[in-house]
Coordinates of C-alpha atoms and ligand atoms in Angstrom, one line a residue:
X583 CA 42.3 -85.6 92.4
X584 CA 43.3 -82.8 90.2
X585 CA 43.4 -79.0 91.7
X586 CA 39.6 -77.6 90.0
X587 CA 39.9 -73.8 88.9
X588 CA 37.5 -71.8 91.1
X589 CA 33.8 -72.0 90.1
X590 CA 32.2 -68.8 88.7
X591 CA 28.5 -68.5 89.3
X592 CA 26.8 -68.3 86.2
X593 CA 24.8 -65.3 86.8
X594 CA 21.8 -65.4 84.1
X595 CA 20.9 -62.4 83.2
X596 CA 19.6 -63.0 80.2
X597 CA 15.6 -62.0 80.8
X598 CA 16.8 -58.9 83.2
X599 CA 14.8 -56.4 82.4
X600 CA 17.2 -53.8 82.9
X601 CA 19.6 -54.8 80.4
X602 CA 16.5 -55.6 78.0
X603 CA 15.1 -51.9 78.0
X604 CA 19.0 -50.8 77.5
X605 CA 19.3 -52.8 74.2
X606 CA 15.5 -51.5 73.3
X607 CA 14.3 -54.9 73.6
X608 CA 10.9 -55.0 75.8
X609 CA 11.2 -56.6 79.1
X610 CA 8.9 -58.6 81.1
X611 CA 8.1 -55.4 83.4
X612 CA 9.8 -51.6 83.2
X613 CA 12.5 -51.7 85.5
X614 CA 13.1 -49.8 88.2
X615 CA 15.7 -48.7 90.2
X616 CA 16.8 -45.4 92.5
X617 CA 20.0 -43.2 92.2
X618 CA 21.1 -43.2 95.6
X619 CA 19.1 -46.4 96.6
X620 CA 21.9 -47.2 99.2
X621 CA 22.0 -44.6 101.9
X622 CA 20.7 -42.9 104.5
X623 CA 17.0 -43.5 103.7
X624 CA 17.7 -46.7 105.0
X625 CA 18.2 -47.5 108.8
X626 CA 20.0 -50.7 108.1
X627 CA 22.6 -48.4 106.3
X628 CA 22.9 -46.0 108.9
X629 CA 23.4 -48.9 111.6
X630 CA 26.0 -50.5 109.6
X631 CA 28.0 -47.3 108.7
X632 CA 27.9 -46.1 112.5
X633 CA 31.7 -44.8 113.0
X634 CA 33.0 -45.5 110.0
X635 CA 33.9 -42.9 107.8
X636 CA 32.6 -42.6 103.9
X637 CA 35.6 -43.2 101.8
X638 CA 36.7 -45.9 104.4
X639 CA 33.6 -47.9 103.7
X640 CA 33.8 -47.4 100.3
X641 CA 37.4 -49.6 100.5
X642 CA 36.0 -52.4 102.6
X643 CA 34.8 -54.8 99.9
X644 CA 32.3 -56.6 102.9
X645 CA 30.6 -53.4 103.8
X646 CA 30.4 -52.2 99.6
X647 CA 28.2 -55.7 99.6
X648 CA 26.1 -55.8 102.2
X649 CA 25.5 -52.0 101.5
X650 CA 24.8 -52.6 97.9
X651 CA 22.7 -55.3 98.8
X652 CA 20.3 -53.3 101.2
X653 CA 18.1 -51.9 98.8
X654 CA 17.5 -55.5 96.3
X655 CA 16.9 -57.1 99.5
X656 CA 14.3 -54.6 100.7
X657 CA 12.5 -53.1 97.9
X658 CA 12.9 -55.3 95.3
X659 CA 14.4 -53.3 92.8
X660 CA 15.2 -54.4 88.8
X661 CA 19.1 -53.1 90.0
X662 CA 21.7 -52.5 92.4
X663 CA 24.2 -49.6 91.9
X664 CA 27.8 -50.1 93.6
X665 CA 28.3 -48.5 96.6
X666 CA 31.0 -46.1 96.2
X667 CA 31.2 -42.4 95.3
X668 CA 32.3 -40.2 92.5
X669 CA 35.0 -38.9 93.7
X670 CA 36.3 -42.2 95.6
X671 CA 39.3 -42.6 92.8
X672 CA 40.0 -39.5 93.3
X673 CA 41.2 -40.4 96.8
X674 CA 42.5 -43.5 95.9
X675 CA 44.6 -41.8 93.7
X676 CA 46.1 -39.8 96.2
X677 CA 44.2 -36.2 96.5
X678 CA 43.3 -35.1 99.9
X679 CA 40.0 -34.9 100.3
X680 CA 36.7 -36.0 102.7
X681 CA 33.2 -35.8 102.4
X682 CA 31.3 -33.8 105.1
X683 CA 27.9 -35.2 106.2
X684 CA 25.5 -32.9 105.2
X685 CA 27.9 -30.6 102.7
X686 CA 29.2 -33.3 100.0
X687 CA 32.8 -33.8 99.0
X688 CA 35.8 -31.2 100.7
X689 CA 39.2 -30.9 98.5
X690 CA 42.5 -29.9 100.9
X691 CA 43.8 -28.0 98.3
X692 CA 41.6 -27.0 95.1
X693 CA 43.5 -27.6 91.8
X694 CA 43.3 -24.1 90.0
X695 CA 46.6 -23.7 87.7
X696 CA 49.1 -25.4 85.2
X697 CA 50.8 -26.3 88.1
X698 CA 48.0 -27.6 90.2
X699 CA 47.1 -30.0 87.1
X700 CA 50.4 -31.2 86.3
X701 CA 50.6 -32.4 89.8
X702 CA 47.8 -33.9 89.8
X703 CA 48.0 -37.4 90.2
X704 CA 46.1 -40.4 88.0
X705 CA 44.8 -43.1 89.1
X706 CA 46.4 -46.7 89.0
X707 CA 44.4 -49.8 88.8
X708 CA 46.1 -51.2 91.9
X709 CA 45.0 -48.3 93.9
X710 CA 41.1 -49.3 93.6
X711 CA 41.3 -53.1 93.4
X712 CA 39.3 -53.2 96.8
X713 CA 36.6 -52.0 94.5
X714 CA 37.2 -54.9 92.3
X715 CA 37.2 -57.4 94.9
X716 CA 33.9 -55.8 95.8
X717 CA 32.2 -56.2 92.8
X718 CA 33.4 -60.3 92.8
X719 CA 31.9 -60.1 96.3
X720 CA 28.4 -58.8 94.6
X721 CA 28.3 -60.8 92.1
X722 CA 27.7 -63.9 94.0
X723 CA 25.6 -61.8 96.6
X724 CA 22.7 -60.9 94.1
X725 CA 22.2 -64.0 91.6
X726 CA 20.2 -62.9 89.1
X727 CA 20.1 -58.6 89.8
X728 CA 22.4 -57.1 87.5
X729 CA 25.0 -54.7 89.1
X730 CA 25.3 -50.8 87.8
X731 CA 29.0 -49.7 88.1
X732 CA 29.6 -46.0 88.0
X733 CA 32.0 -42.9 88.1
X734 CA 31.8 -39.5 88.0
X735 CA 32.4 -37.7 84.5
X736 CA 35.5 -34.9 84.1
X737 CA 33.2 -32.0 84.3
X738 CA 31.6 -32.6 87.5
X739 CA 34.6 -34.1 88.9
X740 CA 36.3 -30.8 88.0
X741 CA 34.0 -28.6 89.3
X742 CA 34.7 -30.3 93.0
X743 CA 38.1 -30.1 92.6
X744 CA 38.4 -26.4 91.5
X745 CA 35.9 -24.8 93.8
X746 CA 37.1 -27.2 96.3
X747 CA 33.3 -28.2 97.0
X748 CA 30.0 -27.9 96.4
X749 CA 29.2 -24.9 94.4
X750 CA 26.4 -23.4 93.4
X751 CA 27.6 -21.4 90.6
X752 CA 30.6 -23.0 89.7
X753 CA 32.2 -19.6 88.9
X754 CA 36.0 -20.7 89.5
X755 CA 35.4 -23.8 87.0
X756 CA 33.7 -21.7 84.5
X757 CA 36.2 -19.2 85.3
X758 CA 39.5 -21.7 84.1
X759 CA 37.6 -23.0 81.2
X760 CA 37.1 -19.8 79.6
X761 CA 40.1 -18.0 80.4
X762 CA 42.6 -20.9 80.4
X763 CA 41.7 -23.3 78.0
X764 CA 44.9 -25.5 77.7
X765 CA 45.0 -26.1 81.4
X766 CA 41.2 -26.7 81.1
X767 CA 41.4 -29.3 78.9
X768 CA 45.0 -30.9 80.3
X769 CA 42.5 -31.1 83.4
X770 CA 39.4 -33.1 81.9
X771 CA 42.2 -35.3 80.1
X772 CA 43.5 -36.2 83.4
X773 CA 40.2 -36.6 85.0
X774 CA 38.8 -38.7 81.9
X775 CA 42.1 -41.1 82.7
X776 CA 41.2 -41.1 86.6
X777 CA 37.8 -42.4 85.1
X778 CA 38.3 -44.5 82.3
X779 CA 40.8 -46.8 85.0
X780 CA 38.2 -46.4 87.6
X781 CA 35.2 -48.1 84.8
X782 CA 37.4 -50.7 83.8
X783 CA 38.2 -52.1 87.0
X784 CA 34.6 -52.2 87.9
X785 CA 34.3 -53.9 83.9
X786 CA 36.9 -56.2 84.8
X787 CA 35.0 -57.9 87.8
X788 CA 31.7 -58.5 86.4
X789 CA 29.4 -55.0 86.1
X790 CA 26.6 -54.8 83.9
X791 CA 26.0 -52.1 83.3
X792 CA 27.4 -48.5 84.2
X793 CA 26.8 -45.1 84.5
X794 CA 28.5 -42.4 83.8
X795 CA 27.1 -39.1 86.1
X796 CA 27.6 -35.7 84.9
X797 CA 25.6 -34.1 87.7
X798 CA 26.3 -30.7 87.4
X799 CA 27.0 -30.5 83.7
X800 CA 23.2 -29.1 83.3
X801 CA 24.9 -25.5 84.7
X802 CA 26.5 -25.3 81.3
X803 CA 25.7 -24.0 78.1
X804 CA 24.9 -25.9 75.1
X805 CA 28.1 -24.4 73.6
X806 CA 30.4 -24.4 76.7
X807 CA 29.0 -28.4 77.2
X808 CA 30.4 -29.3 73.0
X809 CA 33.6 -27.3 73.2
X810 CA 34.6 -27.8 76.7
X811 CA 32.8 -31.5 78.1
X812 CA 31.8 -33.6 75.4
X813 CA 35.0 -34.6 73.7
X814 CA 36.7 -36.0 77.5
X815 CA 33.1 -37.6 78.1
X816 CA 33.2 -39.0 74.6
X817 CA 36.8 -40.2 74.9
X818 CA 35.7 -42.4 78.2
X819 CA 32.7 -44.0 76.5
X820 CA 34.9 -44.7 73.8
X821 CA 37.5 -46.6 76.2
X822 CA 34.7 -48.6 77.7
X823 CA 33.3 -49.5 74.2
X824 CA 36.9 -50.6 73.5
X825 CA 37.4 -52.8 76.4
X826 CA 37.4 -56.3 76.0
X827 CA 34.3 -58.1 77.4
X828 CA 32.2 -55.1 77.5
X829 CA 30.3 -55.2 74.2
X830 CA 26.7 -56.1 76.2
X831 CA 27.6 -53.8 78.9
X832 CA 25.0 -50.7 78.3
X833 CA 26.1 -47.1 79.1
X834 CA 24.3 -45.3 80.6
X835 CA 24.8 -41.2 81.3
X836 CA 23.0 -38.8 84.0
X837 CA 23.0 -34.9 84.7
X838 CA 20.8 -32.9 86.4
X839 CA 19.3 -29.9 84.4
X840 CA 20.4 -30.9 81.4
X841 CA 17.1 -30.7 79.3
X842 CA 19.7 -28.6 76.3
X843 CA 22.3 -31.2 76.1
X844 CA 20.1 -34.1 76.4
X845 CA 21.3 -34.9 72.8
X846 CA 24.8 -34.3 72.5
X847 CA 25.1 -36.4 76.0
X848 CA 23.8 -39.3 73.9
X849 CA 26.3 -38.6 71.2
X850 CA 29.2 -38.6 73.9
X851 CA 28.2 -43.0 73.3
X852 CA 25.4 -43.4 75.3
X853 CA 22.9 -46.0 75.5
X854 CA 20.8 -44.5 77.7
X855 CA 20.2 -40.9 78.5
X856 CA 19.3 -40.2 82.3
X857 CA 16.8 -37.4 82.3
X858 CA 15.8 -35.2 85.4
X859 CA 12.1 -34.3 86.4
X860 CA 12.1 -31.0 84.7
X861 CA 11.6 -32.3 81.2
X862 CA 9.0 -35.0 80.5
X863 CA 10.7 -38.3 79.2
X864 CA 7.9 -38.2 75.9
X865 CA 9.6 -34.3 75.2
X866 CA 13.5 -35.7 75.9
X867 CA 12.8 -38.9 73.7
X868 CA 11.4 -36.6 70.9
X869 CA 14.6 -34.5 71.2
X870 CA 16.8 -37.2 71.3
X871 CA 15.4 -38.7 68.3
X872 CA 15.7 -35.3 66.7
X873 CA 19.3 -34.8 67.8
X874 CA 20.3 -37.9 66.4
X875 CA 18.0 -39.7 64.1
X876 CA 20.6 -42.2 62.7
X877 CA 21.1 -43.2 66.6
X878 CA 17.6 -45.3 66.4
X879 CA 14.9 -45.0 68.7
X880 CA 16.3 -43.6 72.2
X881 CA 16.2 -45.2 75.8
X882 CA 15.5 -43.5 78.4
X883 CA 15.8 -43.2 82.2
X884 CA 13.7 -41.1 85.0
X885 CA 12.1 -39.1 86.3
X886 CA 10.1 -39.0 89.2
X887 CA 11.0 -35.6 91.0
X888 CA 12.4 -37.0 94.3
X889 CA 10.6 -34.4 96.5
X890 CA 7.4 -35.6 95.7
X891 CA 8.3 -38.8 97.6
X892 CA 7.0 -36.8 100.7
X893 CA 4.0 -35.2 99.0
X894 CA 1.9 -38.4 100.3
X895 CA 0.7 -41.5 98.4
X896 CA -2.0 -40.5 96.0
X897 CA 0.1 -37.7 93.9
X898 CA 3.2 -40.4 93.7
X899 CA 0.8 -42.6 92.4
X900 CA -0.5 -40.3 89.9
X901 CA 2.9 -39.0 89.0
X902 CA 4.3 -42.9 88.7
X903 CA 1.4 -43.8 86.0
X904 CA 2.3 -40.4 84.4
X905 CA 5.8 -41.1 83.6
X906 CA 5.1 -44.7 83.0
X907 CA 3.1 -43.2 80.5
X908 CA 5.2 -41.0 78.9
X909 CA 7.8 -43.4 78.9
X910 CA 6.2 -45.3 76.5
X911 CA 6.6 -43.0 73.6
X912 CA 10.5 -43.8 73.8
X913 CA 12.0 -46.7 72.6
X914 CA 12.8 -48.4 76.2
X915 CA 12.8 -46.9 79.4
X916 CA 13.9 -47.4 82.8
X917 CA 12.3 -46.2 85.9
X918 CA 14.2 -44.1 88.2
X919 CA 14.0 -40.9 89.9
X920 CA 14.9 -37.5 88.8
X921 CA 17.9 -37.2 90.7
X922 CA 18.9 -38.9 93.8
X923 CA 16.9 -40.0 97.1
X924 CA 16.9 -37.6 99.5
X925 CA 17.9 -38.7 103.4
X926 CA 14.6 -37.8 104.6
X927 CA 12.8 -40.2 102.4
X928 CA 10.7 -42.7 103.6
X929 CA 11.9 -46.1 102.2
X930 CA 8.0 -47.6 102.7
X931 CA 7.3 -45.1 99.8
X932 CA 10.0 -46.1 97.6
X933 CA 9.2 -49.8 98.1
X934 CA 5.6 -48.5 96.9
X935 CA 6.9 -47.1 93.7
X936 CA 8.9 -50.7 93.0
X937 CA 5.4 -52.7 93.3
X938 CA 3.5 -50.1 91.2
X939 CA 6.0 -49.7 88.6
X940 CA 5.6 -53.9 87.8
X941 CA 2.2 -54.4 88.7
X942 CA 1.5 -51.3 85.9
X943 CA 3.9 -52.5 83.1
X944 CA 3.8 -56.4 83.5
X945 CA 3.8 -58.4 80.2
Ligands
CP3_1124 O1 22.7 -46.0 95.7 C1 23.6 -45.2 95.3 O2 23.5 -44.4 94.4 C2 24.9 -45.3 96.1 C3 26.2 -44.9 95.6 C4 26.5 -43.4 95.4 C5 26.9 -42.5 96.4 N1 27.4 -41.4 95.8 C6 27.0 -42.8 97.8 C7 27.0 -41.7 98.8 C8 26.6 -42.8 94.2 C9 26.2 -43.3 92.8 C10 27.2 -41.5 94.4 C11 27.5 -40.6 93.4 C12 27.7 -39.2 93.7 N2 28.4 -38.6 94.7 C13 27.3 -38.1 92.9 C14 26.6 -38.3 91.6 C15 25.2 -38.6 91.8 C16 24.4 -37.3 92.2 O3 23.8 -37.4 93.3 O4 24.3 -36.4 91.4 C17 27.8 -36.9 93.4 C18 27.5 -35.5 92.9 C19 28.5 -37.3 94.6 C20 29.2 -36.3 95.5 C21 28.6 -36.5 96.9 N3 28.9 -37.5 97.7 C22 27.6 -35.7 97.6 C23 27.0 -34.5 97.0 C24 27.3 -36.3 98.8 C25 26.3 -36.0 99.8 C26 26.8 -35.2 101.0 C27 25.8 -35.2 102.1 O5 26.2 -35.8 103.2 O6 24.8 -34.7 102.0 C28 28.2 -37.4 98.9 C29 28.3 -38.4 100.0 C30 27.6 -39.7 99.8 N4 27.8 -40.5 98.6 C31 26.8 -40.4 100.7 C32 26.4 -41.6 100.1 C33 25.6 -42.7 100.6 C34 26.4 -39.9 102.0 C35 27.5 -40.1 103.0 C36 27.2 -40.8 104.2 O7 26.2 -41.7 104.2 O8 27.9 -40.7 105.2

């Protein structure tokens, strides 16, 4: 008998309809899916995280699975996002830093000179390959449900690792971009690195689709975003487009508040432009199509506002049908909230919102 190589599923995922309102083709029902879909909203998460800390889980390629695989399994959803977090490679590269329950992500020692940057370390491919093996493990756990891989983009990674947390205003970022603009920009080219080698792992082992979130890029000006953001965020979608085995892959990008760069976040080489609650998806397709007519008819993503997830039944229903609605003057669009789920949420609402989105867009 001859030694057989290992036996790759074939995942088809030809009819998904996630990937077929990426590419502007018209699927079989809108998809749907939730930023933050795996967390604590769900107690099957919270039971299987007990004691064990956020980055640790996020390097144990069992728990990234069955973590990943809690919200397909329960609400039925057109996609799983990886478990992980944005500023996981950041870790793995080597920078101290934890996330606080309850506050977000906590840098040891914020990086806020020339000095800080050039020390800085990059990440190496090696250093995430747990994240790999978790997205082989995936693959085989969710047949025919395509996987979104993700990272965080250099702006919003920068802003954690300047203030050295959470921020509100993001005055010290703002603060080095404007008054040092070489170390500024010697700073997004590092993070854009970090990034770039994070995505392609993920692209190595099988994602389907990613996406790239610039959370807090909406606190920026038009002009700040074009001089300072776009060209790092551009250079990342440009090293995905350029990796082998990726040409399929749709990219999609997400910030919060970012109703004014909604165009130029597209021309970074995106496929699909996240869009928050505050601007209604028939108004952000009409400015994407403005910003960029030679781009085609835009594809969109959004936007239920996730706080009215606790406003009862009837005004998520109403809200649902409305975006459904507006989401019909773009040229695809996937269903998602606004930003991410909150704790709090109840997951039998959520579930809700999966069955309405189908039963109202079924072909
Ligand atoms: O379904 C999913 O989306 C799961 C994967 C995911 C997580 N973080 C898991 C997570 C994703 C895509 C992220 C991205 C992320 N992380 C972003 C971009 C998306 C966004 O919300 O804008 C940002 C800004 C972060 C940074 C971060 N990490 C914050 C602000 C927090 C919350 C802190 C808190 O406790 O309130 C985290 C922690 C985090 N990331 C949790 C999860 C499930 C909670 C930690 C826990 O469960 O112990």
């Amino acid at each position: 008998m001859t030694n057989s190589a290992p036996v790759t599923p074939r995942r088809d995922l030809a009819d998904a309809p996630l990937l077929a309102a990426a590419r502007g083709e018209t699927p079989r029902h809108t998809p749907v899916w939730f930023m933050r879909q795996a967390g604590r909203s769900l107690p099957e998460y919270r039971k299987v995280r007990e004691g064990i800390p956020m980055l640790q889980s996020c390097l144990t390629p069992d728990l990234v699975c069955e973590i990943t695989a809690q919200p397909v399994r329960r609400h039925g959803v057109d996609a799983a996002i990886l478990f992980s977090d944005i500023v996981l490679p950041l870790h793995a590269a080597g920078v101290g830093l934890d996330i606080v329950a309850g506050t977000g992500p906590v840098v040891a020692e914020p990086v806020r000179t020339a000095a800080d940057v050039a020390t800085l370390p990059s990440l190496a491919p090696e250093q995430v390959s747990k994240v790999g093996d978790a997205v082989g493990l995936l693959l085989d756990e969710l047949g025919s449900t395509p996987l979104i891989g993700f990272a965080g983009a250099p702006f919003t990674l920068a802003s954690y690792l300047v203030e050295g947390g959470p921020s509100r205003n993001h005055e010290r970022t703002k603060a080095l971009m404007h008054s040092e603009p070489a170390t500024w920009h010697a700073l997004l080219e590092k993070l854009a690195d970090t990034t770039l080698t994070f995505l392609r792992t993920q692209l190595a082992a099988g994602v389907d689709a990613i996406q790239l979130f610039d959370s807090w890029a909406g606190a920026l000006s038009l002009r700040d975003y074009r001089e300072f953001v776009l060209p790092h965020s551009r250079r990342i979608f440009e090293g995905v487009a350029e990796t082998p085995g990726t040409a399929g892959v749709p990219k999609i990008h997400f910030g919060v508040g970012t109703g004014e760069l909604l165009g130029s976040m597209r021309s970074a080489g995106a496929d699909v432009v996240g869009v928050d609650w505050r601007v209604p998806l028939d108004t952000a397709a009409q400015r994407l199509r403005e910003a960029a007519p030679e781009q085609g008819d835009p594809v969109v993503q959004g936007n239920l506002d996730p706080a009215v997830l606790f406003a009862g039944w009837e005004p998520v229903e109403r809200e649902v049908r409305r975006i459904l609605a507006e989401g019909r003057a773009a040229g695809g669009h996937i269903f998602n909230l606004g930003h991410g789920v909150l704790p709090s949420t109840d997951p039998g609402v959520l579930t809700r919102v999966v069955e309405l989105v189908h039963a109202e867009s079924e072909r």
